[in-house]
Coordinates of C-alpha atoms in Angstrom, one line a residue:
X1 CA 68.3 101.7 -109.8
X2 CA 66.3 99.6 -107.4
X3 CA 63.9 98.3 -110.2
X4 CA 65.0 94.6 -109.9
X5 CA 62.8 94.5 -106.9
X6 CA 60.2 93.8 -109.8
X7 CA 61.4 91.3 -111.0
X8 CA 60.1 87.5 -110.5
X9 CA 63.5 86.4 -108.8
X10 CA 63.5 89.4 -106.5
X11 CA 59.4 88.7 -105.6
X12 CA 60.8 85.3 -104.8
X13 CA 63.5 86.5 -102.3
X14 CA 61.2 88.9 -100.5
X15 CA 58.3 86.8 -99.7
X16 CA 60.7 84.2 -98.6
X17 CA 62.4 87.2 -96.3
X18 CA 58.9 88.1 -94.8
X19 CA 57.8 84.6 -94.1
X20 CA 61.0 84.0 -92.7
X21 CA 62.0 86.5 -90.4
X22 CA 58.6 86.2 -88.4
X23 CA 58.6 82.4 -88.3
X24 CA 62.3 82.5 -86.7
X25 CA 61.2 85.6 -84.4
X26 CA 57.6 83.1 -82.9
X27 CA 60.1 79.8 -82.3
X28 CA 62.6 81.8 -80.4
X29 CA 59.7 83.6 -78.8
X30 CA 58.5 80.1 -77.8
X31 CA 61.9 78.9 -76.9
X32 CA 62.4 81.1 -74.6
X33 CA 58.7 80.2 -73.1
X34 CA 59.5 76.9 -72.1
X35 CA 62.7 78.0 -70.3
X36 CA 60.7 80.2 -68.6
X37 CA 58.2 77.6 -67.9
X38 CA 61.1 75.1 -66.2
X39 CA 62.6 78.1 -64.6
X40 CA 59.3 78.8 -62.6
X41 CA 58.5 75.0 -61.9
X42 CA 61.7 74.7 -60.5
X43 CA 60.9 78.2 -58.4
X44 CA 57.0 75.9 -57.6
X45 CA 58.9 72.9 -56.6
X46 CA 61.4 74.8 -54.2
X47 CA 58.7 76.2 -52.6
X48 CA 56.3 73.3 -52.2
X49 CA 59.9 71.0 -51.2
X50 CA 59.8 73.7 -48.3
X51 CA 56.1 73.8 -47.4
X52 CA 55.6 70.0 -46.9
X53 CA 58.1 69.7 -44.3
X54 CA 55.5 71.5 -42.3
X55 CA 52.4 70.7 -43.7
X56 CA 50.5 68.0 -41.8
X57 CA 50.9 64.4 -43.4
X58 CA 47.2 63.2 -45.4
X59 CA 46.9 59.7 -46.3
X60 CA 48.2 58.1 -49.2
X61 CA 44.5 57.7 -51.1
X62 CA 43.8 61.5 -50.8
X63 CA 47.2 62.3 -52.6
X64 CA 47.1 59.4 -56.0
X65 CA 47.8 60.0 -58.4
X66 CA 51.1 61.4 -57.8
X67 CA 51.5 64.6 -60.0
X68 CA 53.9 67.6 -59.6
X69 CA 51.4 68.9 -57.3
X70 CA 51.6 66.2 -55.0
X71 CA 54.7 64.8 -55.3
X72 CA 56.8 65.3 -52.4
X73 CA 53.8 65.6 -50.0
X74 CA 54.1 63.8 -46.8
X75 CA 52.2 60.7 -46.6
X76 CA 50.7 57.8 -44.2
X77 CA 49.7 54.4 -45.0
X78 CA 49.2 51.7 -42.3
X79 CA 49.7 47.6 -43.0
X80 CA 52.4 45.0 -42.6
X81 CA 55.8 44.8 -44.0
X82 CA 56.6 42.4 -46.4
X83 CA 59.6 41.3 -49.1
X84 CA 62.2 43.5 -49.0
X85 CA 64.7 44.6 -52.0
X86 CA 67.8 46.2 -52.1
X87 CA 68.4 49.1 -54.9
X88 CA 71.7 49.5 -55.5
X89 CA 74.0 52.4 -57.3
X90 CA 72.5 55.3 -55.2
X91 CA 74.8 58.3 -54.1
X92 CA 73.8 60.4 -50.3
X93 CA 76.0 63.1 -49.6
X94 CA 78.5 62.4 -52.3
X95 CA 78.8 58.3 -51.3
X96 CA 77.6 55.4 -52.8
X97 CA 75.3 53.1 -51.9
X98 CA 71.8 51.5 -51.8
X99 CA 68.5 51.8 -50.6
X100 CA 66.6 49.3 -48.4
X101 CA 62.9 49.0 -50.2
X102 CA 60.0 47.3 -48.3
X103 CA 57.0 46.6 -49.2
X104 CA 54.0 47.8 -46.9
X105 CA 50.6 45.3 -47.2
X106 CA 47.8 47.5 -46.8
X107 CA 44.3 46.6 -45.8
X108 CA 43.4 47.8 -49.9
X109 CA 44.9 44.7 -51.1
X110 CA 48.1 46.8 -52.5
X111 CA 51.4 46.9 -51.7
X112 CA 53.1 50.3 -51.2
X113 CA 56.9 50.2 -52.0
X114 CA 58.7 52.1 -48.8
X115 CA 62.1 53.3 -48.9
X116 CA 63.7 52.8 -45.0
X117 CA 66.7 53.8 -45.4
X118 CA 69.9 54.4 -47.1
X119 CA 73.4 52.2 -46.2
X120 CA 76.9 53.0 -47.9
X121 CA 79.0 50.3 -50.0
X122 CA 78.0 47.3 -52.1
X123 CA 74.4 46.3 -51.8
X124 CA 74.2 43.2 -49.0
X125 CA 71.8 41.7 -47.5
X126 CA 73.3 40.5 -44.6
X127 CA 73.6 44.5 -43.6
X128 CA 70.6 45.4 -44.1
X129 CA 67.8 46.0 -41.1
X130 CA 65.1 43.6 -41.3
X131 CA 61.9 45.2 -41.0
X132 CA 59.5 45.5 -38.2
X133 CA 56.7 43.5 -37.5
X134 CA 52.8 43.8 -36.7
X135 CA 50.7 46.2 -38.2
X136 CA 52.9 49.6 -38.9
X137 CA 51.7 53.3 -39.9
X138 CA 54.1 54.5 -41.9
X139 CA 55.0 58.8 -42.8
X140 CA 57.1 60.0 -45.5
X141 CA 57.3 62.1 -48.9
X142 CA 55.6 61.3 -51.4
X143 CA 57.5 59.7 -54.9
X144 CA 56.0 59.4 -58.8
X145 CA 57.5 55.8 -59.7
X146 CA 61.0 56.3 -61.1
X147 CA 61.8 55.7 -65.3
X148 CA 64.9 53.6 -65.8
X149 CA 68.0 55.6 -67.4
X150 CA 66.9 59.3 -65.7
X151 CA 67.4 61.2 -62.6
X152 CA 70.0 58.8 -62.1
X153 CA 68.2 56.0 -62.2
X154 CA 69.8 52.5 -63.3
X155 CA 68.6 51.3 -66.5
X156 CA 71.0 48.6 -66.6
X157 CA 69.4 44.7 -66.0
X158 CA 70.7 41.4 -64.9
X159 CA 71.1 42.4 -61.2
X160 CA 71.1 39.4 -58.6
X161 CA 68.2 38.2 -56.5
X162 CA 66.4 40.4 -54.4
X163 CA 67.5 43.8 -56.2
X164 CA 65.9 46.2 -58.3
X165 CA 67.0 48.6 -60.2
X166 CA 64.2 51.1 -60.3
X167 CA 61.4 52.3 -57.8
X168 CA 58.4 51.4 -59.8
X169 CA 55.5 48.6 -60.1
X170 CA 56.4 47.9 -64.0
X171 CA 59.6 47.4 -62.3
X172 CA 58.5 44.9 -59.4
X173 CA 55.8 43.4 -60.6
X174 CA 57.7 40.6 -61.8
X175 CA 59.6 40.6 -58.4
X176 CA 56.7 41.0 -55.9
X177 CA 53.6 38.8 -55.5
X178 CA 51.8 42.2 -54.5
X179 CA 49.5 44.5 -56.7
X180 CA 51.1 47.3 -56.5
X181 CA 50.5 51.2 -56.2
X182 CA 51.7 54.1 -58.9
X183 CA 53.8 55.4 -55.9
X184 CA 56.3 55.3 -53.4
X185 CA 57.3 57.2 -50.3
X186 CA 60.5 57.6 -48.2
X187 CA 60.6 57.7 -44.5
X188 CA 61.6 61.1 -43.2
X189 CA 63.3 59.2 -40.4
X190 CA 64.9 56.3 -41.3
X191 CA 64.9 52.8 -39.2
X192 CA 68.0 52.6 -37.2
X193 CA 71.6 52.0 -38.4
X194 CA 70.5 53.7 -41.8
X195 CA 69.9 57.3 -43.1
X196 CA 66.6 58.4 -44.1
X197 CA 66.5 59.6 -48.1
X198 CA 65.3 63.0 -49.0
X199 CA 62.9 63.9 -51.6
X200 CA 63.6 63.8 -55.1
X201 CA 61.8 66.9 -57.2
X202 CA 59.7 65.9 -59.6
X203 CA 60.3 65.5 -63.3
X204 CA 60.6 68.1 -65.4
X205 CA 60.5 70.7 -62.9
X206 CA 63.8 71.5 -62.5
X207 CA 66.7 73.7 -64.2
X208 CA 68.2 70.2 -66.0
X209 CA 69.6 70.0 -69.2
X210 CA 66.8 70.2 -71.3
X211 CA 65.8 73.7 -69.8
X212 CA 69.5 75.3 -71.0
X213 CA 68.9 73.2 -74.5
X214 CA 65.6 75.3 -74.6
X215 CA 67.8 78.3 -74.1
X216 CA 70.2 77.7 -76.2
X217 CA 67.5 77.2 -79.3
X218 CA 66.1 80.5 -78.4
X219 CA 69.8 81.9 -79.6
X220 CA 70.2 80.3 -83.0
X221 CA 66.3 80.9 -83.9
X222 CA 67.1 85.0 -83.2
X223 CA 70.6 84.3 -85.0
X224 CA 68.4 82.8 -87.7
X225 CA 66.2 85.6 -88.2
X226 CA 69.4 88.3 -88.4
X227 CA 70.9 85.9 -90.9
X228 CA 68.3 86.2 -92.8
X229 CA 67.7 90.1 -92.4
X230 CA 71.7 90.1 -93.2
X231 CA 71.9 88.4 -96.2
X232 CA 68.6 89.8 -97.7
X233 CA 70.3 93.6 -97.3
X234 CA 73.7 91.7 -98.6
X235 CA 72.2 90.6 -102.3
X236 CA 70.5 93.9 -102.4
X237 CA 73.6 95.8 -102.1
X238 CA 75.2 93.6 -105.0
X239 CA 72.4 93.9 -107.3
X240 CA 72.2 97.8 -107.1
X241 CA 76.0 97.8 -107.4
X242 CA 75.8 95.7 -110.7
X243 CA 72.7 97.9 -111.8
X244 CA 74.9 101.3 -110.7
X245 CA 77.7 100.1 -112.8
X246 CA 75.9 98.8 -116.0
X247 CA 74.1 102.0 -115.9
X248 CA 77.7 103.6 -116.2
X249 CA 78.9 101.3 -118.9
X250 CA 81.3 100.0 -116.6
X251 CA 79.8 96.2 -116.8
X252 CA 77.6 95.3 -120.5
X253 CA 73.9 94.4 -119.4
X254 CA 72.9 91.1 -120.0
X255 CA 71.2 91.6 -123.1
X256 CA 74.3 92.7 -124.2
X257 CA 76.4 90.2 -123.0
X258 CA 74.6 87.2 -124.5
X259 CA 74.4 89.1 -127.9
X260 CA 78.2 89.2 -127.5
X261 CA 78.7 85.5 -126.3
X262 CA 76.6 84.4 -129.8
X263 CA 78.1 86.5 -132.1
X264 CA 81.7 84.8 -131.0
X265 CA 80.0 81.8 -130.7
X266 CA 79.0 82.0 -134.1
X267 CA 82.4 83.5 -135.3
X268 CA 83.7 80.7 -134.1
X269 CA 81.7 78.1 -135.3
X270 CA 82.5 80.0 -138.8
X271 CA 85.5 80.2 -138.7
X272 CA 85.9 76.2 -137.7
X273 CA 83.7 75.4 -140.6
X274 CA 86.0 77.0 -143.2
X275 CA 89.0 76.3 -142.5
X276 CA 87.5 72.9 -142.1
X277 CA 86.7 73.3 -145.6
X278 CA 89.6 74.7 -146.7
X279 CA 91.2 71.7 -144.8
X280 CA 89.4 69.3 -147.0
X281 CA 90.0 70.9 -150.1
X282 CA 93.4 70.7 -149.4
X283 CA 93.8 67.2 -148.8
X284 CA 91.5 66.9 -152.2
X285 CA 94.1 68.9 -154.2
X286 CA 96.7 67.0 -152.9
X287 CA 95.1 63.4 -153.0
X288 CA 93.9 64.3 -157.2
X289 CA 98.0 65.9 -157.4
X290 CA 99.5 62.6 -156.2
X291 CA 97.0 60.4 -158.4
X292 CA 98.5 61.9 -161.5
X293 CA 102.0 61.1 -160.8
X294 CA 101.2 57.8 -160.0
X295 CA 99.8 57.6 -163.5
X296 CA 102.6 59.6 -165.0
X297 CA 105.3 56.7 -163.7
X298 CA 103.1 53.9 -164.6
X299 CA 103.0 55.0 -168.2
X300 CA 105.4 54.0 -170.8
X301 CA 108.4 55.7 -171.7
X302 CA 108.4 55.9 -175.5
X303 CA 111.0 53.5 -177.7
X304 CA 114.0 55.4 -178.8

């Protein structure tokens, strides 16, 4: 019953079934491996969000470049403050409103973007604190330059004088006479009249979308690989069926069935041939018929 497994269609269908299944079963496999990933990196970033709150603050050349190792580490840097921006569109507890970003001169030549504070409303100058002056040592966590259009981050341009959208020195550097570092930090205690902004996590180190997308492709690759399984067991169910009931005379084999389907074909085309011919011989007969009466009338009549 089951030899149609032999044959070349049937080879076909099983080597696709075993090449299949396995290659669905390894991509939900590693699916599943990057969710797991995320999920500890999230579980690495909670931890380390916890420990630098204690851990003493190292300078800012010990700790560049910033990584997901380093990021949130508390800093120091010491220089000068210098031009200040505003970056507006940022939400603390639930409000909106912007950050106050100054630039800290070191004695390395570069500038070090510091955020000083967060105020509520519309971004204005006029409200913001102006910085202090002298020479200033600065402590704070440690930021990775932010990427426009994620983690909340403005991506949107043509913003007035003196704002920015993003923290980072492909940002500023057409805003700021300064070279500028790959980082930034945020005071853990901001200058007065303002609140001091936590720490973000870093990228791709938290339970985000991207980690439930990875989760939800482990799914349909499993799904896949019982699909597969399903409909393999489906057409070999219906092919020992059709066997069973040829085998039984119920259904004629195929041999059968196309020696059938020409001799009516060829019936057919018989039987359309003769009384094709028979058709035309008719119209003969009658055609030669009609001739002669056409002579009969033209002829004659003889003369009394």
């Amino acid at each position: 019953m089951y030899r149609f497994l032999l044959t070349p269609r049937w080879w076909g269908i099983n080597v696709f079934v075993l090449l299949a299944i396995p290659f669905c079963v390894f991509m939900g496999s590693w699916q599943l491996g990057r969710f797991e990933d995320r999920v500890q990196n999230q579980r690495t970033a909670s931890e380390q969000a916890a420990s630098a709150k204690t851990d003493a603050a190292r300078p800012l050349t010990e700790l560049l470049p910033v990584d997901q190792e380093t990021s949130g580490k508390q800093a120091t840097a010491t220089g000068r403050y210098g031009k200040q921006l505003l970056v507006p569109g940022r939400e603390l507890d639930g409000k909106r409103g912007y950050y106050v970003l100054t630039l800290l001169r070191t004695d390395s030549g570069k500038a070090l973007p510091v955020v000083r504070g967060w105020l509520p409303g519309a971004a204005d100058p006029a409200k913001a604190p102006a910085a202090p002056t002298g020479e200033i040592t600065v402590t704070g966590a440690l930021q990775a330059s932010e990427s426009p259009g994620s983690n909340g981050v403005s991506a949107a341009g043509g913003l007035p004088e003196g704002q920015t959208g993003a923290i980072s020195s492909a940002s500023l550097v057409n805003l700021v006479p300064y070279t500028l570092y790959e980082a930034w930090i945020t005071l853990d205690k901001a200058d007065s009249g303002m609140k001091a902004v936590p720490a973000t996590a870093p990228q791709n180190s938290g339970l985000d979308l991207k980690a439930f997308q990875n989760l939800g492709y482990t799914g349909e690759w499993f799904v896949f690989a019982g699909f597969v399984v399903f409909m393999w067991f489906r057409l070999l169910r219906r092919e020992a069926e059709f066997a069973r009931d040829a085998a039984l005379g119920l259904v004629p084999d195929e041999t059968e069935a196309r020696t059938t389907e020409a001799t009516e074909g060829t019936g057919a085309r018989t039987t359309e041939a003769t009384e094709g011919t028979g058709a035309r011989t008719t119209e003969a007969t009658e055609g030669t018929g009609g001739s002669e009466d056409e002579t009969a009338s033209a002829s004659p009549s003889p003369t009394a």
